[in-house]
Every structure is written in structure tokens, then in C-alpha cells.
XYZ file of N, CA and C in Angstrom:
294
model
N -124.074 -50.950 39.738
C -123.473 -51.819 40.716
C -122.501 -52.794 40.048
N -122.967 -53.504 39.022
C -122.105 -54.448 38.312
C -120.965 -53.683 37.638
N -121.341 -52.534 37.097
C -120.332 -51.709 36.432
C -119.255 -51.281 37.415
N -119.653 -50.853 38.628
C -118.696 -50.460 39.660
C -117.798 -51.630 40.060
N -118.423 -52.810 40.186
C -117.672 -53.997 40.586
C -116.655 -54.379 39.497
N -117.088 -54.352 38.225
C -116.190 -54.663 37.120
C -115.049 -53.651 37.035
N -115.392 -52.381 37.200
C -114.368 -51.333 37.161
C -113.369 -51.527 38.292
N -113.842 -51.872 39.464
C -112.964 -52.094 40.625
C -112.039 -53.281 40.359
N -112.572 -54.356 39.799
C -111.755 -55.525 39.487
C -110.696 -55.180 38.440
N -111.095 -54.416 37.425
C -110.136 -54.006 36.401
C -109.065 -53.098 36.993
N -109.476 -52.191 37.858
C -108.516 -51.291 38.491
C -107.545 -52.067 39.385
N -108.047 -53.049 40.105
C -107.183 -53.884 40.938
C -106.207 -54.677 40.077
N -106.694 -55.195 38.971
C -105.825 -55.953 38.065
C -104.770 -55.048 37.449
N -105.146 -53.843 37.080
C -104.196 -52.867 36.533
C -103.141 -52.533 37.573
N -103.577 -52.334 38.808
C -102.650 -52.026 39.892
C -101.669 -53.193 40.119
N -102.194 -54.406 40.103
C -101.356 -55.598 40.284
C -100.338 -55.710 39.153
N -100.788 -55.456 37.922
C -99.889 -55.505 36.777
C -98.812 -54.424 36.857
N -99.188 -53.240 37.307
C -98.208 -52.156 37.457
C -97.147 -52.520 38.491
N -97.567 -53.141 39.598
C -96.597 -53.580 40.614
C -95.673 -54.652 40.041
N -96.234 -55.554 39.254
C -95.421 -56.599 38.626
C -94.400 -55.987 37.669
N -94.822 -54.983 36.928
C -93.912 -54.314 35.999
C -92.767 -53.655 36.760
N -93.098 -53.005 37.868
C -92.063 -52.348 38.681
C -91.074 -53.397 39.201
N -91.573 -54.525 39.689
C -90.696 -55.588 40.188
C -89.804 -56.129 39.071
N -90.399 -56.314 37.888
C -89.605 -56.810 36.761
C -88.533 -55.809 36.350
N -88.872 -54.532 36.366
C -87.883 -53.504 36.032
C -86.735 -53.522 37.038
N -87.051 -53.709 38.331
C -86.018 -53.785 39.361
C -85.125 -55.009 39.132
N -85.733 -56.126 38.772
C -84.953 -57.337 38.504
C -84.061 -57.144 37.279
N -84.595 -56.491 36.253
C -83.800 -56.222 35.049
C -82.605 -55.347 35.397
N -82.827 -54.298 36.192
C -81.729 -53.420 36.597
C -80.677 -54.182 37.398
N -81.122 -55.056 38.296
C -80.199 -55.867 39.089
C -79.383 -56.788 38.185
N -80.053 -57.407 37.216
C -79.349 -58.297 36.284
C -78.360 -57.522 35.408
N -78.719 -56.323 34.998
C -77.803 -55.482 34.225
C -76.558 -55.165 35.036
N -76.755 -54.847 36.317
C -75.629 -54.530 37.181
C -74.729 -55.769 37.353
N -75.343 -56.928 37.553
C -74.560 -58.157 37.681
C -73.789 -58.455 36.392
N -74.438 -58.221 35.251
C -73.779 -58.444 33.971
C -72.578 -57.515 33.814
N -72.748 -56.241 34.172
C -71.634 -55.285 34.098
C -70.473 -55.740 34.969
N -70.790 -56.217 36.182
C -69.734 -56.692 37.084
C -69.003 -57.894 36.497
N -69.753 -58.813 35.903
C -69.134 -60.000 35.304
C -68.279 -59.619 34.097
N -68.755 -58.684 33.292
C -67.982 -58.236 32.131
C -66.696 -57.553 32.609
N -66.796 -56.725 33.637
C -65.601 -56.078 34.194
C -64.621 -57.121 34.718
N -65.139 -58.135 35.404
C -64.287 -59.194 35.929
C -63.608 -59.963 34.786
N -64.369 -60.275 33.742
C -63.805 -60.996 32.593
C -62.726 -60.153 31.903
N -62.979 -58.858 31.750
C -61.980 -57.976 31.148
C -60.723 -57.907 31.994
N -60.915 -57.815 33.292
C -59.770 -57.768 34.208
C -58.953 -59.051 34.115
N -59.628 -60.188 34.075
C -58.923 -61.464 33.962
C -58.211 -61.593 32.615
N -58.820 -61.087 31.561
C -58.182 -61.139 30.240
C -56.913 -60.286 30.225
N -56.974 -59.115 30.852
C -55.795 -58.242 30.924
C -54.702 -58.907 31.750
N -55.089 -59.482 32.883
C -54.110 -60.172 33.734
C -53.483 -61.355 32.987
N -54.301 -62.093 32.248
C -53.810 -63.228 31.476
C -52.791 -62.770 30.432
N -53.117 -61.699 29.718
C -52.197 -61.177 28.708
C -50.891 -60.727 29.347
N -50.995 -60.082 30.491
C -49.796 -59.628 31.200
C -48.937 -60.812 31.633
N -49.567 -61.844 32.168
C -48.814 -63.023 32.602
C -48.179 -63.751 31.419
N -48.878 -63.814 30.295
C -48.296 -64.443 29.098
C -47.060 -63.665 28.636
N -47.170 -62.334 28.675
C -46.037 -61.500 28.283
C -44.854 -61.736 29.219
N -45.117 -61.779 30.522
C -44.042 -62.029 31.492
C -43.409 -63.400 31.256
N -44.225 -64.393 30.964
C -43.712 -65.738 30.695
C -42.824 -65.736 29.454
N -43.256 -65.042 28.409
C -42.436 -64.959 27.198
C -41.093 -64.297 27.496
N -41.115 -63.228 28.286
C -39.866 -62.553 28.650
C -38.953 -63.490 29.446
N -39.529 -64.226 30.380
C -38.727 -65.152 31.189
C -38.132 -66.260 30.319
N -38.920 -66.781 29.373
C -38.409 -67.823 28.480
C -37.283 -67.288 27.609
N -37.420 -66.043 27.121
C -36.359 -65.435 26.318
C -35.094 -65.249 27.146
N -35.258 -64.772 28.400
C -34.097 -64.608 29.279
C -33.412 -65.944 29.536
N -34.222 -66.980 29.750
C -33.653 -68.309 30.002
C -32.842 -68.787 28.791
N -33.420 -68.635 27.596
C -32.708 -69.051 26.389
C -31.403 -68.254 26.216
N -31.485 -66.946 26.452
C -30.296 -66.099 26.320
C -29.232 -66.505 27.324
N -29.635 -66.746 28.548
C -28.685 -67.153 29.592
C -28.058 -68.498 29.256
N -28.868 -69.457 28.793
C -28.322 -70.764 28.410
C -27.353 -70.635 27.245
N -27.706 -69.807 26.265
C -26.797 -69.592 25.134
C -25.484 -68.979 25.599
N -25.555 -68.026 26.521
C -24.346 -67.403 27.061
C -23.498 -68.427 27.800
N -24.124 -69.228 28.658
C -23.372 -70.229 29.415
C -22.750 -71.274 28.487
N -23.471 -71.650 27.422
C -22.917 -72.611 26.455
C -21.722 -71.999 25.709
N -21.858 -70.724 25.343
C -20.758 -70.080 24.624
C -19.523 -69.920 25.517
N -19.748 -69.800 26.819
C -18.625 -69.717 27.761
C -18.124 -71.099 28.155
N -18.780 -72.134 27.627
C -18.431 -73.529 27.884
C -18.472 -73.864 29.368
N -19.489 -73.329 30.036
C -19.722 -73.651 31.442
C -20.454 -74.985 31.478
N -19.948 -75.946 32.283
C -20.649 -77.241 32.337
C -22.039 -77.070 32.969
N -23.025 -77.622 32.293
C -24.410 -77.493 32.755
C -25.062 -78.860 32.849
N -25.951 -78.982 33.796
C -26.819 -80.152 33.876
C -28.239 -79.613 33.800
N -28.916 -79.910 32.696
C -30.279 -79.438 32.515
C -31.241 -80.564 32.841
N -32.252 -80.248 33.625
C -33.248 -81.242 34.032
C -34.589 -80.815 33.493
N -35.237 -81.719 32.777
C -36.590 -81.455 32.292
C -37.541 -81.677 33.459
N -38.060 -80.597 34.012
C -38.888 -80.682 35.212
C -40.147 -81.500 35.011
N -40.656 -81.514 33.795
C -41.888 -82.252 33.538
C -41.665 -83.755 33.568
N -40.441 -84.189 33.217
C -40.173 -85.624 33.218
C -39.359 -86.067 34.425
N -38.954 -85.119 35.243
C -38.149 -85.433 36.415
C -39.038 -86.012 37.500
N -38.652 -87.176 38.002
C -39.420 -87.814 39.067
C -38.760 -87.514 40.398
N -39.585 -87.364 41.421
C -39.040 -87.140 42.754
C -38.265 -88.379 43.191
N -37.085 -88.159 43.693
C -36.274 -89.264 44.196
C -35.887 -88.937 45.627
N -35.879 -89.949 46.461
C -35.466 -89.733 47.844
C -33.957 -89.790 47.916
N -33.390 -88.782 48.502
C -31.937 -88.700 48.625
C -31.612 -88.567 50.096
N -30.700 -89.416 50.569
C -30.259 -89.363 51.966
C -29.090 -88.396 52.045
N -29.313 -87.259 52.666
C -28.266 -86.259 52.774
C -27.583 -86.297 54.145
N -27.909 -87.306 54.921
C -27.308 -87.438 56.248
C -25.882 -87.973 56.164
N -25.162 -87.886 57.265
C -23.780 -88.379 57.267
C -23.757 -89.897 57.054
N -22.731 -90.351 56.379
C -22.597 -91.791 56.145
C -22.259 -92.491 57.448
N -22.903 -93.611 57.680
C -22.576 -94.412 58.861
C -21.927 -95.708 58.394
N -20.971 -96.187 59.125
C -20.230 -97.392 58.710
C -20.704 -98.588 59.479
N -21.986 -98.705 59.684
C -22.510 -99.857 60.421
C -22.726 -101.029 59.553
């Protein structure tokens, strides 16, 4: 009787542990999938970043080349440093003589 009861308790505990293991394995698989998605997202962002940096470098080179060409042609230029340029209010309406 005691032996049967002990065996039943051990079997129940084994069953409970097996269910816990299955749940943990499912959680591990879910976390692996999430990790793969995050790694894919990070790789995609890194590729996009590299592409945008390359495009920016090309645009800066084109700008320098264009400015050099305009200077060599002695075209009058007004260059504005956008980072230091402050917004100013300009009245573009017709002048009134009041």
C-alpha cells in the first residue's frame, strides 16, 4: 500500500516534470525564433545603413564636383551653411506706401 502510494507520487512528479520540460522546450524554440527575427532585422538595418552611407558619399562627391565646376566657370555663388543658418521671416508681399 505505502509502496503503491510512493510509486504513484513519484510517477505524478515525473509526469509533472516531463510537462515542465516540454513547456521549457517550447519556450526555448519560441525564443530562438525571436532571436533569429531580431538578427535578421539587425542585418537588414546594417545593410540599409551601409547603402545610405554610400549614397551620402556619392551625393557629397557630386556636390563637391559641381561646386568645383561652377567655381571654375566663375559662376557667382552664394553658399549657405544650413547648420548655422537661422530661420528669418521675410515679407514677400507687395510693398505698401502707407
